[in-house]
Coordinates of C-alpha atoms and ligand atoms in Angstrom, one line a residue:
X1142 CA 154.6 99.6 190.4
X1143 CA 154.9 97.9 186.7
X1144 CA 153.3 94.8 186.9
X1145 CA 152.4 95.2 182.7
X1146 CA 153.7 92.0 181.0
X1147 CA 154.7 93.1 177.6
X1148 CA 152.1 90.4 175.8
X1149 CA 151.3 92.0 172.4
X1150 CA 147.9 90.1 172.1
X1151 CA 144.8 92.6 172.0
X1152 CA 141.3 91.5 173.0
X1153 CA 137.8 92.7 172.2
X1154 CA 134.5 91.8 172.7
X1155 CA 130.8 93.4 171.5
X1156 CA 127.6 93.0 172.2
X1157 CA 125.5 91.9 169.5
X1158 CA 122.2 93.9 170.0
X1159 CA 121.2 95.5 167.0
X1160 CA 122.7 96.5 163.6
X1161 CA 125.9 98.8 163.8
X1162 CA 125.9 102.3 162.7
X1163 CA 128.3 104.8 161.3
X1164 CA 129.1 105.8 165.3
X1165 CA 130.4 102.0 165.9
X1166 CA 132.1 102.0 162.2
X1167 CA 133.7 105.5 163.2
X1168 CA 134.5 104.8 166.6
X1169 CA 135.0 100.8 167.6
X1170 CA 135.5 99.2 164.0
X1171 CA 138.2 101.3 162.2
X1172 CA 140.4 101.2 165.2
X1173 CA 140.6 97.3 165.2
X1174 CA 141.3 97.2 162.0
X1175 CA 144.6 99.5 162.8
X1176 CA 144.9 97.4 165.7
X1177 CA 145.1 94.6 163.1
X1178 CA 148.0 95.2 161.4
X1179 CA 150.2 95.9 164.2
X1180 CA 149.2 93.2 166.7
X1181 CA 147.5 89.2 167.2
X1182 CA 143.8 90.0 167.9
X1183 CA 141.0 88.3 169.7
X1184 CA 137.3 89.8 168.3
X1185 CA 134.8 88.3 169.8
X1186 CA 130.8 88.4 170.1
X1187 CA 129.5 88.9 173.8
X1188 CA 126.5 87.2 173.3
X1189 CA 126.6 86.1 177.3
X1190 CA 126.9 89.8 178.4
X1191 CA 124.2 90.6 176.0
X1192 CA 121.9 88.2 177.7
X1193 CA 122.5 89.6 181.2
X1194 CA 120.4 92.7 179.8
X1195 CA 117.9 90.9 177.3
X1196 CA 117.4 87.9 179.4
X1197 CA 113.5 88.6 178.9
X1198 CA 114.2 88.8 175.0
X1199 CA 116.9 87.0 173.7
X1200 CA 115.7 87.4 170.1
X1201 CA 117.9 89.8 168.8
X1202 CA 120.8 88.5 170.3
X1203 CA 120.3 85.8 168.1
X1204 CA 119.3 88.2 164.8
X1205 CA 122.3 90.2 165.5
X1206 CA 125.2 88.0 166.2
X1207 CA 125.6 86.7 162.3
X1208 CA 125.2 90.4 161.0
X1209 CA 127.4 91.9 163.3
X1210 CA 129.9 89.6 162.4
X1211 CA 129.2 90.7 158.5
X1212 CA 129.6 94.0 159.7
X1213 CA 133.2 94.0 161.2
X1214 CA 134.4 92.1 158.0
X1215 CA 132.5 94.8 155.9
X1216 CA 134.8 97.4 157.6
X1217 CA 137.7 95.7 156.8
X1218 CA 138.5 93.3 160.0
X1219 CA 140.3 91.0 157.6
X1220 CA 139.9 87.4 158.7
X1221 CA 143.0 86.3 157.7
X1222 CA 144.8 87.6 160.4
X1223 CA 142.3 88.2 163.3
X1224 CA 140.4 85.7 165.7
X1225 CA 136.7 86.1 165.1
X1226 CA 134.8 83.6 167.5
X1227 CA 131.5 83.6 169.6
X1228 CA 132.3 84.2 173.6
X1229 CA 129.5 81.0 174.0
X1230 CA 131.0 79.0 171.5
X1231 CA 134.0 78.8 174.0
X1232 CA 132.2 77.7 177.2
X1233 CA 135.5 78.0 178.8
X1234 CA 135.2 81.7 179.5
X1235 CA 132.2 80.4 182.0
X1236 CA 134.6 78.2 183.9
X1237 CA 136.5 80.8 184.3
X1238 CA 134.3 82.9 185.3
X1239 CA 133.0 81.0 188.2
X1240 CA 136.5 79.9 189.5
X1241 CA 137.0 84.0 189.5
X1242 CA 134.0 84.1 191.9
X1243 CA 135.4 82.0 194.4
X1244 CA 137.9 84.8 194.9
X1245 CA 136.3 88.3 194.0
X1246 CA 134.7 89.7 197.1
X1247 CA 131.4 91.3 196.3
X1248 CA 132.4 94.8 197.3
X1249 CA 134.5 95.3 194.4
X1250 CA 131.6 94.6 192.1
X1251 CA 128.9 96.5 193.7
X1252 CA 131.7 99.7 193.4
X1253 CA 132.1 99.6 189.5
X1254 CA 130.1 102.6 188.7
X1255 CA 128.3 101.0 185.4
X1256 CA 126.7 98.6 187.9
X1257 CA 124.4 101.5 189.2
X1258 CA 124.3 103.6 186.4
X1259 CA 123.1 100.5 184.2
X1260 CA 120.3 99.4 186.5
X1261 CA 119.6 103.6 186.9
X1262 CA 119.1 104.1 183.1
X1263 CA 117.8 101.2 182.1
X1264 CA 115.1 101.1 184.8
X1265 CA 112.1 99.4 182.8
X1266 CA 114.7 95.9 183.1
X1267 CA 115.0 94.2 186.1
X1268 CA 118.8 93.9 186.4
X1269 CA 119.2 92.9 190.3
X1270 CA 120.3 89.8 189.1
X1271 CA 123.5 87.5 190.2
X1272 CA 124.1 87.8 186.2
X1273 CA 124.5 91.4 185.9
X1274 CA 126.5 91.8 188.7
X1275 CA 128.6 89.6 187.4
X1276 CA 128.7 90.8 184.3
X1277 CA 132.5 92.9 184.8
X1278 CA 133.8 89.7 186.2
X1279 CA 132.7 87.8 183.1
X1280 CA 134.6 90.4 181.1
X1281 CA 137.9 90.1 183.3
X1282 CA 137.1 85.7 182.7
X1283 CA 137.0 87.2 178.8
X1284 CA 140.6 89.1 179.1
X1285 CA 142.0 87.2 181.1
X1286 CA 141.9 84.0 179.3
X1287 CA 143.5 85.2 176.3
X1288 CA 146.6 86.9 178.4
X1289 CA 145.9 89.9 176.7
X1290 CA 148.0 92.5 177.2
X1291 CA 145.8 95.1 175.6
X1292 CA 142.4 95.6 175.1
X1293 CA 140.5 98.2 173.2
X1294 CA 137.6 100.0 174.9
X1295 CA 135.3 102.8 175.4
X1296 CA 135.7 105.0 178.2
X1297 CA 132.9 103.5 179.5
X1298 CA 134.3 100.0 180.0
X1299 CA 137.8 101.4 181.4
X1300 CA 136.6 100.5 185.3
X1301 CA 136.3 96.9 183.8
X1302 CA 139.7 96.5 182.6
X1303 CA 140.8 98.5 186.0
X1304 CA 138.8 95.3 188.1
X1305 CA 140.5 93.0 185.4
X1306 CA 143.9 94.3 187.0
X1307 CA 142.9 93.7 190.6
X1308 CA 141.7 90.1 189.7
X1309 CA 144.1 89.2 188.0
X1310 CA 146.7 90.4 190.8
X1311 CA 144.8 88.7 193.4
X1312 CA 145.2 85.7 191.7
X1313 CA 148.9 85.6 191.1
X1314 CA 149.2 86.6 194.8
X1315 CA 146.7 83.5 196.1
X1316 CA 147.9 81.5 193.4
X1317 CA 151.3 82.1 192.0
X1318 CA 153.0 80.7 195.1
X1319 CA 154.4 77.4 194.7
X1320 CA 157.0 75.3 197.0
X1321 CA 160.7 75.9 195.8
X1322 CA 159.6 79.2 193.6
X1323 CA 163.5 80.7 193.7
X1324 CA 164.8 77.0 192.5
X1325 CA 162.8 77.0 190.1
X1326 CA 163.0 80.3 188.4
X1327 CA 166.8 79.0 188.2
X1328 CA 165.7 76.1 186.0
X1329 CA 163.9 78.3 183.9
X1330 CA 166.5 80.8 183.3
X1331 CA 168.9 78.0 182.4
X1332 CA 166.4 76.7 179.8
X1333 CA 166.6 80.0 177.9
X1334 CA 170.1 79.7 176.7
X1335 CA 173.2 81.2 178.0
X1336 CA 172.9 84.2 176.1
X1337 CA 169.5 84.7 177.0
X1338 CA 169.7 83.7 180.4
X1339 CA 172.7 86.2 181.0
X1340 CA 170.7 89.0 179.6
X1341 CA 167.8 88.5 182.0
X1342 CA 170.0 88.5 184.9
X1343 CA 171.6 91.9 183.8
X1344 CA 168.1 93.8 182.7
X1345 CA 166.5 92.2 186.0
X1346 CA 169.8 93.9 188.0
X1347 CA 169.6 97.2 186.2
X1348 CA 165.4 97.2 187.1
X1349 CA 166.4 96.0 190.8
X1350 CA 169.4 98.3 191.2
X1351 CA 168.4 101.7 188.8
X1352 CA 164.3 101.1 188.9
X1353 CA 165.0 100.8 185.0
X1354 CA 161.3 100.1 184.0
X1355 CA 162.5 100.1 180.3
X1356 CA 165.0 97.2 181.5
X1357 CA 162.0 95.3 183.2
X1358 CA 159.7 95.8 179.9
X1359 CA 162.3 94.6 178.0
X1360 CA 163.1 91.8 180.1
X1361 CA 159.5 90.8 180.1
X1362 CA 159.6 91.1 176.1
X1363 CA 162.2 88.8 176.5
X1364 CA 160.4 86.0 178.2
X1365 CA 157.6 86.4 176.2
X1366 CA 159.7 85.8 173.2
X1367 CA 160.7 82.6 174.2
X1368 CA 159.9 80.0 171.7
X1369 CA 161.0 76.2 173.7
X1370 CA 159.9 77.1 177.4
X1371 CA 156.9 75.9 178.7
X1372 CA 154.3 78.1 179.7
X1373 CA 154.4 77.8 183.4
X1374 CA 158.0 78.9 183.0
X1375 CA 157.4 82.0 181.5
X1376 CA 154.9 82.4 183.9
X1377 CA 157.7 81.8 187.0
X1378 CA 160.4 84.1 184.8
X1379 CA 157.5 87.3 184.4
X1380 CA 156.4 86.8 188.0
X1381 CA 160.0 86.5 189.1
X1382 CA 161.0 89.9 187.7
X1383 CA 158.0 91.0 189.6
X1384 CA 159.4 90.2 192.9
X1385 CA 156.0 88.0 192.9
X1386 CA 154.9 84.3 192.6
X1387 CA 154.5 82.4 189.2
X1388 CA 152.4 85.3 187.2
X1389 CA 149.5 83.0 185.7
X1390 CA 147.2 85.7 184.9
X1391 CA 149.0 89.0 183.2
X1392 CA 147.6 92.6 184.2
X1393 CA 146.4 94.0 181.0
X1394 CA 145.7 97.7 180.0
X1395 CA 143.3 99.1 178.7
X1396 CA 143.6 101.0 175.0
X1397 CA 141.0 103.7 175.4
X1398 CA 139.1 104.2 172.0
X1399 CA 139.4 107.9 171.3
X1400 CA 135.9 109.3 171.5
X1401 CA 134.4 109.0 168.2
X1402 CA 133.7 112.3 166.0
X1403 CA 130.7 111.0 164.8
X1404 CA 127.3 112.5 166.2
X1405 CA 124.0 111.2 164.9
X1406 CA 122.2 113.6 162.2
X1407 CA 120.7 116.0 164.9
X1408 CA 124.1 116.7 166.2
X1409 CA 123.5 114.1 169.7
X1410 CA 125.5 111.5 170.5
X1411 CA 124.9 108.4 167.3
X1412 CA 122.6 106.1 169.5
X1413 CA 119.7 103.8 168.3
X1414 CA 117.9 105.0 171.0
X1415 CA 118.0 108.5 169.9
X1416 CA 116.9 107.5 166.6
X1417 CA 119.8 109.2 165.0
X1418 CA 121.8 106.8 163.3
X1419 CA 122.9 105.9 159.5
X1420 CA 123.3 101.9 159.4
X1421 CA 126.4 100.8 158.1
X1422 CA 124.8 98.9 155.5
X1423 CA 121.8 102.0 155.0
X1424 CA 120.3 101.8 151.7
X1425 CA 121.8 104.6 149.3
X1426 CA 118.5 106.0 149.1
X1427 CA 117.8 106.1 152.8
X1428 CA 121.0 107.5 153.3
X1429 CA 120.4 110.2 150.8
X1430 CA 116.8 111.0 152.8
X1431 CA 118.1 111.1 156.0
X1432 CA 120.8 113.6 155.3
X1433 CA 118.8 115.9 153.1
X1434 CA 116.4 115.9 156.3
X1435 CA 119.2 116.6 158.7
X1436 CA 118.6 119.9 160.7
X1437 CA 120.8 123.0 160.2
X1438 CA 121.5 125.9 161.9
X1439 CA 118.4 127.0 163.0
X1440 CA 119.2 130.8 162.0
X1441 CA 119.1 130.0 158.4
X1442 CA 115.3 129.9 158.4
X1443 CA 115.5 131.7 154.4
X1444 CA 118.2 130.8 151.9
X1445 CA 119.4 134.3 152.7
X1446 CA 119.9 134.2 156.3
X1447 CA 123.6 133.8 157.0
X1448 CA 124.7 131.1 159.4
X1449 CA 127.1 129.9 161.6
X1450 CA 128.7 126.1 161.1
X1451 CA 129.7 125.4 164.6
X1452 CA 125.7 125.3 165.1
X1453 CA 125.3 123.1 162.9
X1454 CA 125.5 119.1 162.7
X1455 CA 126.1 119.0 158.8
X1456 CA 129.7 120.6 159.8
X1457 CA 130.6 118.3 162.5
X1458 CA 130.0 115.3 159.4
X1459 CA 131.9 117.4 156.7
X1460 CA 135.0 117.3 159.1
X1461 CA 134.5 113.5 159.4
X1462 CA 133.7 113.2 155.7
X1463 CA 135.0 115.7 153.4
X1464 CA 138.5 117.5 152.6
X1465 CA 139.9 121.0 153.4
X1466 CA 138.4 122.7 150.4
X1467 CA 135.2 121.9 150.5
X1468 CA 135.7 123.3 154.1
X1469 CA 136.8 125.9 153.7
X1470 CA 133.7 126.3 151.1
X1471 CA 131.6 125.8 153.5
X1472 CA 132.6 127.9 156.1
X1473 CA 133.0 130.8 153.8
X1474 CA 130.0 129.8 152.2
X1475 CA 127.3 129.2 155.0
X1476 CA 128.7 132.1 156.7
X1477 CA 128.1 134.7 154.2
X1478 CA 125.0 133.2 152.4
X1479 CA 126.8 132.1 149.5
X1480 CA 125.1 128.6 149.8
X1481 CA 122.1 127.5 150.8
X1482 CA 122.2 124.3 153.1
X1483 CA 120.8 122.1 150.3
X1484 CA 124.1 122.8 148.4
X1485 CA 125.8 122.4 151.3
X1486 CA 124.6 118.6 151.9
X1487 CA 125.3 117.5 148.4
X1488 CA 129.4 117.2 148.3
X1489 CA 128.6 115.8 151.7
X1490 CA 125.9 113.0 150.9
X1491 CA 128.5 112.1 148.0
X1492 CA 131.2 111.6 150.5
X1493 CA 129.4 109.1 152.8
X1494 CA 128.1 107.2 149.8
X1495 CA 131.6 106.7 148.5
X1496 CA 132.7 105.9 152.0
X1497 CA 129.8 103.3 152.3
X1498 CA 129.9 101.2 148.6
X1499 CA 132.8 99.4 149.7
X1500 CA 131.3 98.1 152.9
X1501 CA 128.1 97.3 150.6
X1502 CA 129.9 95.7 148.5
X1503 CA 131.5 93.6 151.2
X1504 CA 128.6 92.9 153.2
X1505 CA 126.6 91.8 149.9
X1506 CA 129.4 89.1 149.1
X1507 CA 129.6 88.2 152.9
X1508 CA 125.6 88.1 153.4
X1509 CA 125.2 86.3 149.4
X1510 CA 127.7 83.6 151.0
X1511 CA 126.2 82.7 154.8
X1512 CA 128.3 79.7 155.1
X1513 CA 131.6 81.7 154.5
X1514 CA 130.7 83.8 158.0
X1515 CA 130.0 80.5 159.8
X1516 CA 133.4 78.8 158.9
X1517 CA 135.1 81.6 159.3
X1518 CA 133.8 82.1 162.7
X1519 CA 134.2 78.4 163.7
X1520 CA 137.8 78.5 162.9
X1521 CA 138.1 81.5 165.3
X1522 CA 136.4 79.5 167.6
X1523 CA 138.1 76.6 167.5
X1524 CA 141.6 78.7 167.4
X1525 CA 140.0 80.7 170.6
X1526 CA 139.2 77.1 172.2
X1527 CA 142.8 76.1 172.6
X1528 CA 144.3 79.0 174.2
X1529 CA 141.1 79.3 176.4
X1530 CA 142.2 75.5 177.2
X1531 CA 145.6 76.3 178.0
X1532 CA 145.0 79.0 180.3
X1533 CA 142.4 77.2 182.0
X1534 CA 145.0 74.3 182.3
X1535 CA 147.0 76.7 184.4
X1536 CA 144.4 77.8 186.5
X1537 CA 143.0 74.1 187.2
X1538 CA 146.2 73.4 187.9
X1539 CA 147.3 76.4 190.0
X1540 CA 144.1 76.4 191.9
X1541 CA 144.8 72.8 192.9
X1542 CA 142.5 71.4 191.1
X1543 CA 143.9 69.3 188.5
X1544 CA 143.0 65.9 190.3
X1545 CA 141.2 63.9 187.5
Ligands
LIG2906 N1 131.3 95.0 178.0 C1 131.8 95.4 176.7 C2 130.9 96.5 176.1 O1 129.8 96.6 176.5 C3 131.9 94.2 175.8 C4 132.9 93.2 176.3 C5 132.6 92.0 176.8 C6 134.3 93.3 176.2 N2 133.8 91.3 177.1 C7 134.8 92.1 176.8 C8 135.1 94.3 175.8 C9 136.2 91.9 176.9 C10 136.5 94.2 175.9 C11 137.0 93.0 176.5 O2 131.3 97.2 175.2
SF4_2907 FE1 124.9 123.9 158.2 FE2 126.0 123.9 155.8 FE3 123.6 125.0 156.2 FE4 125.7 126.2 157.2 S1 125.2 125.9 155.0 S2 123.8 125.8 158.3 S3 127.0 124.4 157.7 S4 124.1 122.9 156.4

């Protein structure tokens, strides 16, 4: 069953709690700034689902938030084009949020597996709170209000987007029913134009009749296209080629983030925690320590003992970092003795300092310029503000509760 609306907005959110390294730069940041050019995104900080794990210390929330944001535009999120806001900055996500309660039962959040495996690994925090529980219904509030249709995660968070799905369909199904639907889906078709209006009918016949699902997207791009329909008409017209009610809150999907190639210097996963990471605004001369100190193949005890690069971390960054022939001198290199690992660090350290002065550079002029970060952010907020209002209209409205 398709129930995907063909909505081409993207949605993102991260937790600001600590400085980002070269594994977030690597892994998270240079995919939205793809995702940039090719669709509308939403970036957002989660500063609420920070809180539901530093409750007890809400500090570095608060350090991180403003350098986080200098670190996405220091990778090249260009705020011209993308929505940067601050998920508390749009207290509509927690009206959302709490209307969602009403109708998530509580065995479908005690069953997302990060629930357990949170309160499991992070055992010195109390996290048998209401918030934490909450915390994957807070992120399907977060999706949901922007009618994303695709969001960018981590493998991690693909349950999350999974729940967002079933929320989002129990809604439409409690909530997308309204008296004279079928009359009304007539209306709406009328209002897109003859042409239009005639190619609906046919791509919703071919779906109905062939199980085209290219003729359903299609007809859903359609709809979404529409420029002088109101929104609860598009909603009727998506839901309608659903064989459901009025579709207030589109399914979205989830982009996974292809697992980054980046492991921290002693080969682990990059993790603060592991005490592995390069910042991704690291001092040049920190960065030049840290590599020189990174361990090698343990073989090579003497500049004479051959080794082998596949047991050694300095290879895994050269494929991130460096080009073929410097590879290939490398391999031939480590593997024979040719070089020692000193010489094999240098056209390395070289590469991740070129690859780091532009994001320097960008951070200085962003972090030299404070109010620059705030207005930029409190345009995104204001920008995320009314289409969190809009949606939330719908909802009010939908839920029956628009009474004033
Ligand atoms: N839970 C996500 C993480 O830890 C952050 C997040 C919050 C998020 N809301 C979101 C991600 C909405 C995507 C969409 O990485
Ligand atoms: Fe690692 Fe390079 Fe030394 Fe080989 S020569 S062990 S690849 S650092």
């Amino acid at each position: 069953m398709s129930t995907v609306i063909s909505n081409q907005r993207v949605l993102s959110g991260m937790r600001p709690t600590g400085s980002l390294h070269l594994g977030h730069y690597h892994g998270v940041l240079k995919n939205w700034v793809e995702l940039q050019h090719e669709f509308e995104c939403f970036f957002f900080a989660a500063d609420w689902h920070a809180l539901t794990t530093h409750y007890e210390d809400p500090r570095v929330i608060e350090e991180s938030v403003w350098d986080m944001v200098i670190d996405w535009l220091a990778a090249g999120v260009n705020p011209g084009s993308v929505t940067l806001f601050i998920q508390s900055r749009v207290p509509e996500h927690a009206e959302l949020h709490l209307l969602l309660s009403m109708m998530t039962p509580l065995g479908w959040l005690e069953r997302v597996p990060s629930y357990k495996d949170q309160q499991e690994q992070l055992k010195e925090k109390d996290l048998a709170t209401y918030g934490f529980l909450g915390y994957p219904l807070l992120q399907s509030a977060d999706i949901l209000m922007y009618r994303a249709g695709r969001v960018p995660v981590g493998a991690d968070q693909v349950a999350h987007v999974e729940l967002t799905r079933e929320i989002a369909r129990r809604f439409n199904f409690l909530y997308g029913k309204e008296p004279g639907f079928e009359q009304l889906v007539e209306q709406a078709i009328s209002k897109m134009g003859k042409k239009n209006a005639k190619l609906y009918r046919n791509l919703l016949k071919k779906f109905q009749e062939q199980g085209d699902d290219d003729a359903l997207q299609t007809a859903h791009a359609l709809v979404s296209g529409q420029q002088n329909i109101a929104l609860a008409d598009k909603d009727r017209l998506h839901g309608f080629l659903e064989g459901s009610g009025k579709v207030i809150l589109p399914e979205p999907q989830s982009l996974l983030t292809p697992a980054s190639k980046m492991p921290g210097l002693d080969g682990r996963k990059m993790s603060k925690s592991y005490h592995n990471t390069i910042k991704m605004r690291e001092a040049p001369d920190d960065v030049d320590a840290k590599i020189r100190r990174m361990p090698t193949d343990p073989a090579r005890a003497r500049r004479t003992d051959v080794g082998d690069p596949d047991k050694c971390p300095v290879w895994q960054w050269h494929i991130v970092y460096t080009d073929e022939s410097i590879h290939k001198w490398v391999q031939e290199g480590c593997r024979s003795a040719g070089i020692g690992c000193v010489d094999c660090k240098k056209p390395l350290i070289e590469a991740v300092q070129a690859d780091l002065e532009p994001i320097r550079m960008r951070a200085a002029e962003y972090t030299s310029d404070p109010d620059l970060v705030k207005s930029i952010v409190a345009e995104g907020n204001e920008k995320a503000r009314d289409a969190a209002r809009q949606t939330l209209e719908e909802v009010r409205e939908s839920m029956g509760l628009a009474y004033r």
